[in-house]
mmCIF file of C-alpha atoms and ligand atoms in Angstrom:
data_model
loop_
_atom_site.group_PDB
_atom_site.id
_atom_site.type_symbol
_atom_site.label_atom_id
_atom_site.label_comp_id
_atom_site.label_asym_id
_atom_site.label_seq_id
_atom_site.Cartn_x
_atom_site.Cartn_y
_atom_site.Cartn_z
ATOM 1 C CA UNK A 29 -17.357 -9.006 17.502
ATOM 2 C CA UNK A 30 -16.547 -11.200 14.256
ATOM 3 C CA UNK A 31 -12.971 -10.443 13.943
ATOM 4 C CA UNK A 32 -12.731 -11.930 10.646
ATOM 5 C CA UNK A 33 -14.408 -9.459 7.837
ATOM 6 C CA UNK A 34 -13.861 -9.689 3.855
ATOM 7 C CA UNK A 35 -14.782 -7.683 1.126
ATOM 8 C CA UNK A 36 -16.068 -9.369 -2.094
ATOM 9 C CA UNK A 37 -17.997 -8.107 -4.829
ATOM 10 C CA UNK A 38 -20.212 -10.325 -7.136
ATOM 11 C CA UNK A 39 -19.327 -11.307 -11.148
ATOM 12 C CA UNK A 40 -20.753 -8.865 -13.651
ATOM 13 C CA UNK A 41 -22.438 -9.739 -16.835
ATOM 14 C CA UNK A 42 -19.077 -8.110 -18.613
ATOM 15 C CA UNK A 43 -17.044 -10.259 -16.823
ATOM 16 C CA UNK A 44 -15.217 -12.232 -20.188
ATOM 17 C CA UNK A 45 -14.323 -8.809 -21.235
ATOM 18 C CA UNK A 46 -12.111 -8.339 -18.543
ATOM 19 C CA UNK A 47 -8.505 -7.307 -19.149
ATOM 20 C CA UNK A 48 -5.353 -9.184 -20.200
ATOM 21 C CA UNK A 49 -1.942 -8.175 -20.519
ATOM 22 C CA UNK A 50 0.056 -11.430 -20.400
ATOM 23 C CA UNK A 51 -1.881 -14.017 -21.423
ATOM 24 C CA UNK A 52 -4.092 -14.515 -24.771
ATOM 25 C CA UNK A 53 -8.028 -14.297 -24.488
ATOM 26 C CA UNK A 54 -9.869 -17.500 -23.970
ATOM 27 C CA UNK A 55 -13.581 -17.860 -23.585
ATOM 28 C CA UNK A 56 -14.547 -16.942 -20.497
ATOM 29 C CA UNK A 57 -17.712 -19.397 -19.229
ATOM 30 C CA UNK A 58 -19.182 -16.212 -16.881
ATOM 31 C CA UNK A 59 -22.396 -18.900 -15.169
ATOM 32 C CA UNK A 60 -19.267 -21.085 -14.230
ATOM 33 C CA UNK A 61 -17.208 -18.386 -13.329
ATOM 34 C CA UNK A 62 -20.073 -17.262 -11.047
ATOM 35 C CA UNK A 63 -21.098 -20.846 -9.617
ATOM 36 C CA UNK A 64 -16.654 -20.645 -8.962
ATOM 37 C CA UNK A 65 -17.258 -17.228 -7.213
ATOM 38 C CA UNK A 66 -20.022 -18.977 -4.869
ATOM 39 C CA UNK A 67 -17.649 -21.801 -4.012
ATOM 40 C CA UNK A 68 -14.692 -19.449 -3.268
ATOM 41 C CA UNK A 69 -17.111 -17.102 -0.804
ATOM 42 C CA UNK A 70 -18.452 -20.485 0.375
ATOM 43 C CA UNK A 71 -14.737 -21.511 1.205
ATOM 44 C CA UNK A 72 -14.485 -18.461 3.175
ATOM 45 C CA UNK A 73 -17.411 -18.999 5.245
ATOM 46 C CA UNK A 74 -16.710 -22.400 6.016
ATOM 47 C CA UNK A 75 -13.606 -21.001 7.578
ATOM 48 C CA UNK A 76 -15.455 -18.540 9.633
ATOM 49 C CA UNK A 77 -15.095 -15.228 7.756
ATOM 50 C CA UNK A 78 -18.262 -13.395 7.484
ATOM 51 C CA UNK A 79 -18.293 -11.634 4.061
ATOM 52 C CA UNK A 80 -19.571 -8.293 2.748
ATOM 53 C CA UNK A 81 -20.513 -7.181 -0.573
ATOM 54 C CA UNK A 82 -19.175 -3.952 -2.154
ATOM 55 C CA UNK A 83 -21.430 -2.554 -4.429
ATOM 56 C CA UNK A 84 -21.939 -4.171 -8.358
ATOM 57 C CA UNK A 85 -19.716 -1.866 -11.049
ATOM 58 C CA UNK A 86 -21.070 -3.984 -13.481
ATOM 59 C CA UNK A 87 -19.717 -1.571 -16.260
ATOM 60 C CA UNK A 88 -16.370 -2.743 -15.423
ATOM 61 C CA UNK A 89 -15.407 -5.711 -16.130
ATOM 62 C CA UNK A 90 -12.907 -6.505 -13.498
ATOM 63 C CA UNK A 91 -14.655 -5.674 -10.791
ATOM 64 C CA UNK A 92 -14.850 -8.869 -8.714
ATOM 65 C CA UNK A 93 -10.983 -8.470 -8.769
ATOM 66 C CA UNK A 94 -11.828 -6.573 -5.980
ATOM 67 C CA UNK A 95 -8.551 -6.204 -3.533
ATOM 68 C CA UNK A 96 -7.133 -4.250 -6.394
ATOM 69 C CA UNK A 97 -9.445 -1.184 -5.555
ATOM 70 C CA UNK A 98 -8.229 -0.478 -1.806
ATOM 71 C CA UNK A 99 -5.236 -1.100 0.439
ATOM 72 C CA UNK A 100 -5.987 -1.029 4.173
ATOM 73 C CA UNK A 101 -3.941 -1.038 7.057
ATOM 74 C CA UNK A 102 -4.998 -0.846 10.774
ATOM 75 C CA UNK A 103 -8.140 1.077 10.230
ATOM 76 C CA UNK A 104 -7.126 3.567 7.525
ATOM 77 C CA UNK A 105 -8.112 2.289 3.643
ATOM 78 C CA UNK A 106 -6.067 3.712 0.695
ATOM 79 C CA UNK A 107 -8.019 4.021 -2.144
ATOM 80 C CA UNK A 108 -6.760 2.700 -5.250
ATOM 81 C CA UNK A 109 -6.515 4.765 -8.564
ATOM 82 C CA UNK A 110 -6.155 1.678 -11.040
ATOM 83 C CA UNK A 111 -3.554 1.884 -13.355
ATOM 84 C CA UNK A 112 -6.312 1.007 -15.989
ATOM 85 C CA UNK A 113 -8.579 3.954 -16.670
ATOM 86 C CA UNK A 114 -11.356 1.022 -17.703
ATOM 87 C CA UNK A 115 -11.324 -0.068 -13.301
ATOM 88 C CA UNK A 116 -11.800 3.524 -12.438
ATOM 89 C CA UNK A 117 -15.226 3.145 -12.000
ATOM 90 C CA UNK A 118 -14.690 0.547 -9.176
ATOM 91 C CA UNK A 119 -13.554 2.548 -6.627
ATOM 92 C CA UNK A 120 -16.378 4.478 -5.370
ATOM 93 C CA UNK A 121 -18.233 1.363 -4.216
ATOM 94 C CA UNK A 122 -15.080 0.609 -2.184
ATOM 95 C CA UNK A 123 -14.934 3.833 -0.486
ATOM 96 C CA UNK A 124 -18.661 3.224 0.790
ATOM 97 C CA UNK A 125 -18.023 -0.169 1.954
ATOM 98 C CA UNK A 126 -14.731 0.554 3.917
ATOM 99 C CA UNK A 127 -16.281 4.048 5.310
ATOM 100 C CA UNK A 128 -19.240 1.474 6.520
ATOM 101 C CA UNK A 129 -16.330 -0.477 8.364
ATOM 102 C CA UNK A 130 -15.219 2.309 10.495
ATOM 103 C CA UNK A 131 -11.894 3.060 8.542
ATOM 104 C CA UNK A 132 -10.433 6.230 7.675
ATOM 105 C CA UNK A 133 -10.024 7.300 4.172
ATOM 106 C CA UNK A 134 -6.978 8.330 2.180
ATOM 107 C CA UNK A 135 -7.438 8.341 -2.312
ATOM 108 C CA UNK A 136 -4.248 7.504 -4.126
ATOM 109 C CA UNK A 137 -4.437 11.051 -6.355
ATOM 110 C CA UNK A 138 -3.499 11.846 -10.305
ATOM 111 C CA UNK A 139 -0.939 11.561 -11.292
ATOM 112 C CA UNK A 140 -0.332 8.242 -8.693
ATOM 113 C CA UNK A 141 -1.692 5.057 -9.729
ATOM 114 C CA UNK A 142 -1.802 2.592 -7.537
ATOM 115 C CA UNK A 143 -4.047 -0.847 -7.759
ATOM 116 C CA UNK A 144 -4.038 -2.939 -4.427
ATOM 117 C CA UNK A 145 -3.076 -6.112 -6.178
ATOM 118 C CA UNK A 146 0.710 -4.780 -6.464
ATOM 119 C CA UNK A 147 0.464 -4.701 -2.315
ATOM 120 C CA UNK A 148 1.690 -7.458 -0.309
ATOM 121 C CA UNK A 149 1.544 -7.016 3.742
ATOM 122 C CA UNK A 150 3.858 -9.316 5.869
ATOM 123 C CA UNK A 151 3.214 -8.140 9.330
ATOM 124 C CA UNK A 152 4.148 -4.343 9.453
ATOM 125 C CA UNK A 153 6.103 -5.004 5.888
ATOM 126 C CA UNK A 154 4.538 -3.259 3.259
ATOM 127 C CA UNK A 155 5.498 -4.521 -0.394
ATOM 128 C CA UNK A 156 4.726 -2.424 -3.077
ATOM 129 C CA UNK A 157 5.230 -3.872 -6.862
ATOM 130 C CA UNK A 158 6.295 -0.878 -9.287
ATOM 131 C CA UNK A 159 4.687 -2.031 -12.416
ATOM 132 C CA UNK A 160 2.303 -1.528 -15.659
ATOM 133 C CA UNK A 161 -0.606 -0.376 -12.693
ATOM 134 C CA UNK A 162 1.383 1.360 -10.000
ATOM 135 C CA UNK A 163 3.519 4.351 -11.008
ATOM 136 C CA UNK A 164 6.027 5.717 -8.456
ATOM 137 C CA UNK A 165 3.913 8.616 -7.750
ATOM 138 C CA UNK A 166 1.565 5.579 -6.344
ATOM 139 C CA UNK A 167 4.193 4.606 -4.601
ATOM 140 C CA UNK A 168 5.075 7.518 -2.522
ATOM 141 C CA UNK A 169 1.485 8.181 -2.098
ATOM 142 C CA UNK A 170 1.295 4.757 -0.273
ATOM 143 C CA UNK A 171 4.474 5.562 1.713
ATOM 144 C CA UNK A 172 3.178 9.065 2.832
ATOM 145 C CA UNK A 173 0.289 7.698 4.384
ATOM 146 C CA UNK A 174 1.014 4.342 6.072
ATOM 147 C CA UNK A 175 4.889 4.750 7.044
ATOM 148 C CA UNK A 176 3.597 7.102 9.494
ATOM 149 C CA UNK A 177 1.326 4.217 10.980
ATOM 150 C CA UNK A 178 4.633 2.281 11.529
ATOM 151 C CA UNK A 179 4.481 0.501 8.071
ATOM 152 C CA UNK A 180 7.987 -0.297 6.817
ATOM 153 C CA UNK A 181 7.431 0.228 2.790
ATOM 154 C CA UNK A 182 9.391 -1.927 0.377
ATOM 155 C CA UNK A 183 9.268 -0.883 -2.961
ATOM 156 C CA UNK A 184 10.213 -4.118 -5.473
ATOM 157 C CA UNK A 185 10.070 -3.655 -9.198
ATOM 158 C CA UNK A 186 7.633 -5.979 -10.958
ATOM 159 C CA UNK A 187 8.144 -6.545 -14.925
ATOM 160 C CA UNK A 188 7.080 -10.153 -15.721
ATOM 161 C CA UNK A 189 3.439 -10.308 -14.153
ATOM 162 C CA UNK A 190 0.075 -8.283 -13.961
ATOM 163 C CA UNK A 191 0.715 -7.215 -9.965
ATOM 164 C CA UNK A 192 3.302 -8.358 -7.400
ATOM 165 C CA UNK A 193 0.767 -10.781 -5.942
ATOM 166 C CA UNK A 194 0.227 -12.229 -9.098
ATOM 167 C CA UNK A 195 3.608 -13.024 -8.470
ATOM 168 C CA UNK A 196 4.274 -13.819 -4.472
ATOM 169 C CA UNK A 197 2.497 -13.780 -1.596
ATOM 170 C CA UNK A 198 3.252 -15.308 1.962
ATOM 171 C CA UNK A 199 2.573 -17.861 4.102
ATOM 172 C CA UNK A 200 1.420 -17.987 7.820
ATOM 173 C CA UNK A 201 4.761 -17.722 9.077
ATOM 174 C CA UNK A 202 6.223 -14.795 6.631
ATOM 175 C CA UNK A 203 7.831 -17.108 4.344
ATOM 176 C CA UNK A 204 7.225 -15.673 0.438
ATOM 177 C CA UNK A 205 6.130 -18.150 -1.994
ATOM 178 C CA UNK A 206 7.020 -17.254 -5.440
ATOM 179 C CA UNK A 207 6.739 -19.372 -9.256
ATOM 180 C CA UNK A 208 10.845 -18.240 -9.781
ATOM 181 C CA UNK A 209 10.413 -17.711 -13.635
ATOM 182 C CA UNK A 210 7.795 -15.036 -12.661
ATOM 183 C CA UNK A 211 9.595 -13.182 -10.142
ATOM 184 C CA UNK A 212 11.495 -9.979 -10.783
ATOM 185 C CA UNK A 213 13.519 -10.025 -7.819
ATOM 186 C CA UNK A 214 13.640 -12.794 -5.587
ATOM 187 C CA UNK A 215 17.047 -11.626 -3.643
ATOM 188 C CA UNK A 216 14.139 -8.900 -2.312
ATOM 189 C CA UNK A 217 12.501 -11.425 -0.073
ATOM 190 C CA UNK A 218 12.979 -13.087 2.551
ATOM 191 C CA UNK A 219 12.884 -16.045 3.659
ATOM 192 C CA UNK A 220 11.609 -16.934 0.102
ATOM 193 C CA UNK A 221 10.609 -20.824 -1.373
ATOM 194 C CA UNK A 222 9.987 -21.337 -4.586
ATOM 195 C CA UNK A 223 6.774 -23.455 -5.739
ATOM 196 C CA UNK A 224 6.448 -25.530 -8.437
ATOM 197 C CA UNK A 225 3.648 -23.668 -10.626
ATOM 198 C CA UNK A 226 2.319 -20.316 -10.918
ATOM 199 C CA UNK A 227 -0.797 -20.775 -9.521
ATOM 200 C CA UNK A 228 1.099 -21.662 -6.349
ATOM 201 C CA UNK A 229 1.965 -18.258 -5.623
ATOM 202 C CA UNK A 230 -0.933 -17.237 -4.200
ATOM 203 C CA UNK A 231 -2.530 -17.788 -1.182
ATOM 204 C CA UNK A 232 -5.266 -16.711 1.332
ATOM 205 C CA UNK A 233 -4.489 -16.806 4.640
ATOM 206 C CA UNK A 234 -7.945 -18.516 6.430
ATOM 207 C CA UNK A 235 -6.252 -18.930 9.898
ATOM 208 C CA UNK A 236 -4.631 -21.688 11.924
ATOM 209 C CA UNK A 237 -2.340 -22.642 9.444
ATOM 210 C CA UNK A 238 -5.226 -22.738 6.412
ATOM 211 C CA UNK A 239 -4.425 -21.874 3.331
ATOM 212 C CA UNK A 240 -7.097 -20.554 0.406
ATOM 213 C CA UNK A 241 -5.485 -21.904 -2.998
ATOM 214 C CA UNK A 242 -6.078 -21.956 -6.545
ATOM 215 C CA UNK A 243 -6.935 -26.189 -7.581
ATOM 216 C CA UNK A 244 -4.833 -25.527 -10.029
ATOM 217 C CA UNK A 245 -1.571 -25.856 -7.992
ATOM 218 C CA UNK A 246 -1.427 -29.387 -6.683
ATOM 219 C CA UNK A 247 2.147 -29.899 -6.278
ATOM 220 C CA UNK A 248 2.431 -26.486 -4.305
ATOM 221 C CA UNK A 249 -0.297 -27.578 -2.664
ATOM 222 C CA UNK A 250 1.437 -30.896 -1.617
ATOM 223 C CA UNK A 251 4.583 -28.733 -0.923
ATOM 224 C CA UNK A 252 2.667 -26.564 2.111
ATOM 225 C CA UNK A 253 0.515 -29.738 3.568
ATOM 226 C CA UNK A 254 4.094 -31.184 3.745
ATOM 227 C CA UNK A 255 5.408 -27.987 5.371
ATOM 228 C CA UNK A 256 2.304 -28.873 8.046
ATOM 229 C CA UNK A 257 -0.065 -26.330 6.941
ATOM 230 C CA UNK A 258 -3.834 -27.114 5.222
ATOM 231 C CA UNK A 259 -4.685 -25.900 1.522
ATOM 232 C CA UNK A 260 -8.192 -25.561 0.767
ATOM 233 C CA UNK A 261 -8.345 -25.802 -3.081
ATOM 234 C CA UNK A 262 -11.046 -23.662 -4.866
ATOM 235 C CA UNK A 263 -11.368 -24.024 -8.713
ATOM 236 C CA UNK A 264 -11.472 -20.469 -10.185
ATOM 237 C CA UNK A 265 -10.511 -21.554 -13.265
ATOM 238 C CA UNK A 266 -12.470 -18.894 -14.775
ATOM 239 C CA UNK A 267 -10.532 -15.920 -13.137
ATOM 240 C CA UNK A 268 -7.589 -17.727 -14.391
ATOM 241 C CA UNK A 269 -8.125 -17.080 -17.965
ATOM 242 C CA UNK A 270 -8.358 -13.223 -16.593
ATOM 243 C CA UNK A 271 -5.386 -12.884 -14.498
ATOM 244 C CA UNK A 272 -6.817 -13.075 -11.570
ATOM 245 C CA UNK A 273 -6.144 -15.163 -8.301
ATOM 246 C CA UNK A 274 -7.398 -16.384 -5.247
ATOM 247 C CA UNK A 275 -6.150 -13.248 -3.208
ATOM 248 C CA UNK A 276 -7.350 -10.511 -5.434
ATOM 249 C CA UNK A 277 -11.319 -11.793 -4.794
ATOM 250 C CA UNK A 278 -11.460 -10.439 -1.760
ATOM 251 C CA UNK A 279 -9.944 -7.814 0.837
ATOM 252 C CA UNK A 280 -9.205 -9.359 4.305
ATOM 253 C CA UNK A 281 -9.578 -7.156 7.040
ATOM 254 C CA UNK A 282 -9.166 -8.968 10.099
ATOM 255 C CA UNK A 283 -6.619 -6.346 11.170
ATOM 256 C CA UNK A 284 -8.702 -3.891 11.662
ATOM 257 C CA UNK A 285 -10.321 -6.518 14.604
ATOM 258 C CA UNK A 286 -7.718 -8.726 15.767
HETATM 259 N N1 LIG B 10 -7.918 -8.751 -15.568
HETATM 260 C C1 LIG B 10 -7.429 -8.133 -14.397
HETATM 261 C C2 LIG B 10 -6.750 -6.857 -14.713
HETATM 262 O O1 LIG B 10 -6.174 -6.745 -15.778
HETATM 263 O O2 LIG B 10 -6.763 -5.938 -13.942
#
């Protein structure tokens, strides 16, 4: 069986109307942010994931942001309730797909919020950013249904940024990469190694050491090819100007495989 499965979902025609919280609206070019999108799923391929497409909400604007809509670990998916009433809508096409997969379903409920982007998994370490999208109520929801799986759940405060993975996420070997002016609480992680630009923070873990990164980080991209592992840069410019990153464009479920 392909043991390497991720969730995307397509650009929608509202895409420039997406939301911002920290940064100021610029144009967004939405044929170049799609001809972006291709590249990134293209990047994926080439590293032998086979990718699936959730269903268009193409009256949401975020959408292809679409790891913020689910959490999923082992086989069981929690289903986001976005902080933002206006991504909503984006959940029920995420349901479908990961009930398609064979997972078991669990909804974050009102009054929880809960948007997947604030959840970073290191091994059976769950990290869960308390922020503008996930209340506390989303919080223990989380807890309540994966600690009994064997998760250990770390809550970690998150003021400066849109979602904790907008601030950190981790590299093959656990370490958590983090732009230091945009983390909250550093002392929270570790081993922790600070990069030299935002866009640094993020990564996608392709396998055997490769790492998915925005083209926008050089310098942290120098920093992990020094370390001895292999960016692959992707521009996504485009999601850039919306807050988004290379992790939240897809879900990666090779856990459920592997
Ligand atoms: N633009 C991504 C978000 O605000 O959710």
């Amino acid at each position: 069986m392909h043991t390497k499965k991720a969730l995307i979902r397509r650009p929608g025609p509202r895409l420039a109307e997406g939301l911002l919280t920290h940064l100021e609206r610029t144009p967004v070019d939405v044929e170049l942010a799609l001809r972006q999108w291709e590249g990134y799923v293209a990047a994926l391929h080439a590293h032998g994931w086979q990718t699936l497409e959730v269903a268009p909400a193409d009256d949401c604007p975020d959408a292809v942001f679409v790891e913020d809509a689910v959490v999923v670990f082992r086989n069981v998916a929690l289903i986001a309730r976005p902080g933002a009433e206006t991504r909503r809508g984006e959940t029920a096409g995420m349901e479908e797909a990961v009930v398609r997969l064979g997972c078991s379903v669990n909804r974050v409920r009102e009054p929880g919020t809960l948007d997947g982007g604030d959840v970073l998994k290191i091994g059976d370490t769950i990290y869960v950013g308390r922020g503008g999208r996930t209340n506390a109520e989303g919080v223990r929801q989380l807890r309540a249904v994966f600690e009994p799986l064997g998760a250990r759940v770390v809550a970690v405060p998150v003021a400066k940024v849109l979602h904790l993975k907008s601030a950190v996420t981790a590299l093959p070997d656990g370490t958590v990469i983090g732009y230091d002016p945009l983390v909250d609480s550093p002392s929270l992680f570790a081993p922790f190694l600070p990069v030299p630009e935002e866009a640094g923070a993020h990564v996608v873990l392709l396998g055997g050491g490769k790492l998915l990164m925005a083209a926008s980080a050089p310098k942290s991209a120098e920093l992990f090819a020094d370390l001895g592992f292999d960016p692959v840069l992707v521009d996504i410019s485009e999601f850039e100007k919306l807050e988004g990153c290379v992790t939240c464009l897809s879900v990666r479920l090779r856990e459920l495989y592997g």
